[in-house]
Coordinates of C-alpha atoms in Angstrom, one line a residue:
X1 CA 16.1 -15.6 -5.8
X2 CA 12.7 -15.8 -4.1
X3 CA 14.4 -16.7 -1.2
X4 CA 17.3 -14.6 -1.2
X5 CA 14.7 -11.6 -0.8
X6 CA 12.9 -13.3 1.7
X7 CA 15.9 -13.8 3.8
X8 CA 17.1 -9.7 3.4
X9 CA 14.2 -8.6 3.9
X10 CA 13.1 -10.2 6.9
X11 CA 13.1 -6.8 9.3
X12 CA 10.4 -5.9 7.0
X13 CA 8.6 -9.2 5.9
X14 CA 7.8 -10.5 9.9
X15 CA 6.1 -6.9 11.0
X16 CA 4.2 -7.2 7.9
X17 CA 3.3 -11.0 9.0
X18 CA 2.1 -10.3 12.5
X19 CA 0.1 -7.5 11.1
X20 CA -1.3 -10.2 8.5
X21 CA -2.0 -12.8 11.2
X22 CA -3.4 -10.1 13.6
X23 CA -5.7 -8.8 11.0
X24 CA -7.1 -12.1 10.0
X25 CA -7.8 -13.4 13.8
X26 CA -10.0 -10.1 14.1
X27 CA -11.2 -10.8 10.6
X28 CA -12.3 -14.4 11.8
X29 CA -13.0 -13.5 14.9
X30 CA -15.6 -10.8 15.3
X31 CA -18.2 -9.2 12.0
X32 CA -16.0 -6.0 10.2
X33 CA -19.5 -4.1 11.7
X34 CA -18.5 -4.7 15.2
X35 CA -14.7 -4.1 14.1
X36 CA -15.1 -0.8 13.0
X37 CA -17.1 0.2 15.7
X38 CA -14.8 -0.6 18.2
X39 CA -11.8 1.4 15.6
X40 CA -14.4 4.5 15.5
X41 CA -14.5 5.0 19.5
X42 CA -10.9 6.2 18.9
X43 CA -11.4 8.7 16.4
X44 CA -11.4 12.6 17.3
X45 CA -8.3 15.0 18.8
X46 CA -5.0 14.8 17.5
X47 CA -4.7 11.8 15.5
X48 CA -7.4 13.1 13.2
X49 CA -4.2 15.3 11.3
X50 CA -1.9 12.3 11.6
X51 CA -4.0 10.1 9.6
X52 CA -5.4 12.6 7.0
X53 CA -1.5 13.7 6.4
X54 CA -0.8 9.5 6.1
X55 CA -3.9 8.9 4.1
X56 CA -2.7 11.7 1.5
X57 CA 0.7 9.4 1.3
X58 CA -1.1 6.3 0.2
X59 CA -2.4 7.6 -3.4
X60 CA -1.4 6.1 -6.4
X61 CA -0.1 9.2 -7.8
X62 CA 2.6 8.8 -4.9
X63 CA 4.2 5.6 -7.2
X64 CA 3.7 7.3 -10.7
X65 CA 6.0 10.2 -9.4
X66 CA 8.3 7.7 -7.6
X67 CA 8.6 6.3 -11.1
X68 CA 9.1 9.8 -12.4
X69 CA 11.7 10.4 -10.3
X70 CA 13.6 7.4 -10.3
X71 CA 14.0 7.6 -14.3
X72 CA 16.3 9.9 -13.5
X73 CA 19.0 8.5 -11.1
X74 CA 17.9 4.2 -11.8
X75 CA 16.6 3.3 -15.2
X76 CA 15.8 -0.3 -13.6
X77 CA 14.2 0.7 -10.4
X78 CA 11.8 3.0 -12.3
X79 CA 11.2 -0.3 -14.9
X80 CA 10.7 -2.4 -11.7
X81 CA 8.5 -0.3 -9.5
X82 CA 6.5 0.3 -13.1
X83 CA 6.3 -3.1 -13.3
X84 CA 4.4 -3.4 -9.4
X85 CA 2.1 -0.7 -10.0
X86 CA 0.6 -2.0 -12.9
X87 CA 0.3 -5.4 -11.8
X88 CA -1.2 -4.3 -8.4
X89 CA -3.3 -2.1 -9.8
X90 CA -4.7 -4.6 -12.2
X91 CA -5.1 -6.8 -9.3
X92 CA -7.4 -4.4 -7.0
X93 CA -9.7 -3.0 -10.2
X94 CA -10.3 -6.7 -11.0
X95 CA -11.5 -7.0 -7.5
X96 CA -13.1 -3.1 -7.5
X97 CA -14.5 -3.4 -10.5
X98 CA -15.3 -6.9 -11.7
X99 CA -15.5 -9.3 -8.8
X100 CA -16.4 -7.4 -5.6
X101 CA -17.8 -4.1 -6.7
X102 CA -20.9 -4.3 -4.8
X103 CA -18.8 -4.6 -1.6
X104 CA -20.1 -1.3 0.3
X105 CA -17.9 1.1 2.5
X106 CA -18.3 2.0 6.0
X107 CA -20.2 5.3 5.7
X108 CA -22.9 3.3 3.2
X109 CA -23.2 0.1 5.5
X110 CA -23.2 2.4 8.7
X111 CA -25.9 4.6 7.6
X112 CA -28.0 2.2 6.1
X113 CA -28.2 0.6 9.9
X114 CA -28.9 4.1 11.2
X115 CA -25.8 4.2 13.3
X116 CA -23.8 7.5 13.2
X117 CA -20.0 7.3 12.7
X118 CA -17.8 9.8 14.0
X119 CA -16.3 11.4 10.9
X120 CA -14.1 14.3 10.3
X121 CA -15.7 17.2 9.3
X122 CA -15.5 18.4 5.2
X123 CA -14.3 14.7 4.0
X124 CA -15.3 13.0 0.9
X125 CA -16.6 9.2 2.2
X126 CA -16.9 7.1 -1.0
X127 CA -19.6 4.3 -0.6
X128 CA -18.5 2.2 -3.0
X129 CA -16.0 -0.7 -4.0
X130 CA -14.4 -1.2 -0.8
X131 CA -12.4 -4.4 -1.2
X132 CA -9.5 -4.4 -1.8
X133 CA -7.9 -1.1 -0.7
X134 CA -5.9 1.3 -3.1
X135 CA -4.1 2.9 -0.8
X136 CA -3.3 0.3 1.4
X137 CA -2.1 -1.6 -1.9
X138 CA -0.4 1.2 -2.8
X139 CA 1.5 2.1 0.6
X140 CA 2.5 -1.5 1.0
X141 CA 3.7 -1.5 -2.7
X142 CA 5.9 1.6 -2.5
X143 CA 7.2 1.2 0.8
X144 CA 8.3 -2.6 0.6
X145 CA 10.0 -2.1 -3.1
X146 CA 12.0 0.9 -1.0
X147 CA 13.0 -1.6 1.5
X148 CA 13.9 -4.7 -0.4
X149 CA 16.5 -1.8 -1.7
X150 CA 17.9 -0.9 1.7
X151 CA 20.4 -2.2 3.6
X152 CA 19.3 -0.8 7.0
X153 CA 17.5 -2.9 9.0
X154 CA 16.2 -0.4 11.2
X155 CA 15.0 1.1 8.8
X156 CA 13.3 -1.6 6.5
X157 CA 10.8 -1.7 10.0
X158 CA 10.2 2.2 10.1
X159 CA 9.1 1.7 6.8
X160 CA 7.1 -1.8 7.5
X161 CA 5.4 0.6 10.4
X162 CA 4.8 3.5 8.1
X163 CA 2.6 1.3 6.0
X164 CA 0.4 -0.4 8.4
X165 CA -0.3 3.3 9.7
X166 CA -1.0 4.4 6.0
X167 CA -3.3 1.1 6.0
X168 CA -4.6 1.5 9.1
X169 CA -5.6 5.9 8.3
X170 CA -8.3 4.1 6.0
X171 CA -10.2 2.5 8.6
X172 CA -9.5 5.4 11.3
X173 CA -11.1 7.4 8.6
X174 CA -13.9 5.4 7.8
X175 CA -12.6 4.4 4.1
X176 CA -12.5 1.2 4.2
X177 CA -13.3 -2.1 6.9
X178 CA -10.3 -3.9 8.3
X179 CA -10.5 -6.4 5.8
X180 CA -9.9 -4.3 2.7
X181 CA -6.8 -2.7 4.2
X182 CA -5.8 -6.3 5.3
X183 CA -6.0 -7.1 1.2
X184 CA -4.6 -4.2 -0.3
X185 CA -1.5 -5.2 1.8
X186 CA -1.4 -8.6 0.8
X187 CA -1.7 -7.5 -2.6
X188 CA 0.8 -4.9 -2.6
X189 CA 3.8 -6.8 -0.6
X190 CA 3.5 -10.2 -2.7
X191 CA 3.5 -8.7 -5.6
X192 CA 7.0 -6.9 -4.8
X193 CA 8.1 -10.1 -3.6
X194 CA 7.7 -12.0 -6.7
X195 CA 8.7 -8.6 -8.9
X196 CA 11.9 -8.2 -7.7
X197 CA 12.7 -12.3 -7.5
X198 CA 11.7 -12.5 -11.0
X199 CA 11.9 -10.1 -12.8
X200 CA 15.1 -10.4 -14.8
X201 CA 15.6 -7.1 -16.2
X202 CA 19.3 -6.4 -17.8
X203 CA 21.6 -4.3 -16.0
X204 CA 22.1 -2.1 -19.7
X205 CA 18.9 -0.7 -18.5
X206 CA 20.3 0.5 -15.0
X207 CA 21.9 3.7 -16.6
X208 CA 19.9 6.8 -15.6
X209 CA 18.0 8.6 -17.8
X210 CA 20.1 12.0 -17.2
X211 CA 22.7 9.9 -18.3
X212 CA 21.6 8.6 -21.2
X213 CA 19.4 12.0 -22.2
X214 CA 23.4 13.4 -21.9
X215 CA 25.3 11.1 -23.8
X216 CA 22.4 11.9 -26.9
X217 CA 23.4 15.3 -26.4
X218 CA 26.8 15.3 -26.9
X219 CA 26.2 12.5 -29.8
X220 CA 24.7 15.1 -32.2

């Protein structure tokens, strides 16, 4: 199964894997200090909207109504995605919370060496438990489990691009360093992967909830 999904999936899975194996040369290559500095040069104009209306797509409350949602119209898909979110989100608070929370953000690291960021004006910047990130995980996570479902190739890569833009808003905004975004997708796409290979959930429970909500109904 695990390579059935591979195989469909690959207008998705390669974009992912060059963004994977570009993050981690410039991960390798150069400190995440000198990374984001060379990101921040970029921020200011136009973009600043495009990646405060992505960054908004990437919270996890995005997959709990996703799951909502799909309860009504595919009992299994809503089981499955359940399934990714908790497992993912397990993942990233054991890292958060447990074995990296002392990992520091850009805005702390930056102004404890007295170097000014350019930031958007009347945003929050957390300090705190930078690796992995959320909503990288959680863009990643969503968007993937969409994709393994469609048949489209064209538009398996829109959504493969949507993510790594979603990712990529946390570093534009100062949120995260490249290699937190770089996790929170690793996190996020393998975790599909090995969800929907093997996870073996009966098809009795693909009947919508409507459906079943209706059928109780006209049972009493």
């Amino acid at each position: 199964m695990l390579k059935k999904y591979v195989r469909e999936n690959l207008w998705f899975l390669i974009p992912w894997l060059l963004f994977v194996i570009t993050c981690s040369y410039f991960c390798i290559a150069y400190s995440k200090v000198d990374l984001h500095l060379i990101s921040n040069q970029f921020v200011g104009g136009w973009s600043d909207t495009l990646f405060l209306i992505l960054t908004s797509t990437g919270d996890g409350l995005i997959i709990i109504v996703a799951i909502a949602i799909l309860l009504f119209f595919n009992t299994r898909m809503a089981i499955q995605l359940a399934i990714i979110f908790v497992i993912s989100t397990i993942i990233a608070h054991l890292f958060k919370d447990v074995l990296m929370v002392h990992t520091y953000r850009p805005y702390y690291v930056f102004n404890h060496l007295h170097i000014k960021l350019k930031l958007i004006s009347g945003m929050y910047m957390n300090e705190v438990s930078s690796f992995p990130s959320g909503h990288s995980m959680t863009a990643f996570s969503l968007l993937a489990f969409f994709a393994f479902y469609i048949r489209n190739n064209y538009i398996k890569l829109l959504f493969c691009v949507t993510a790594i833009l979603i990712a990529y808003s946390r570093v534009y905004l100062s949120q995260h360093f490249l290699i937190d975004i770089l996790a929170g997708s690793l996190i996020g796409v393998i975790t599909v992967v090995l969800v929907m290979a093997y996870s073996n959930i009966s098809d009795k429970y693909n009947a919508p909830l409507k459906a079943y909500l209706q059928s109780r109904k006209e049972l009493e």
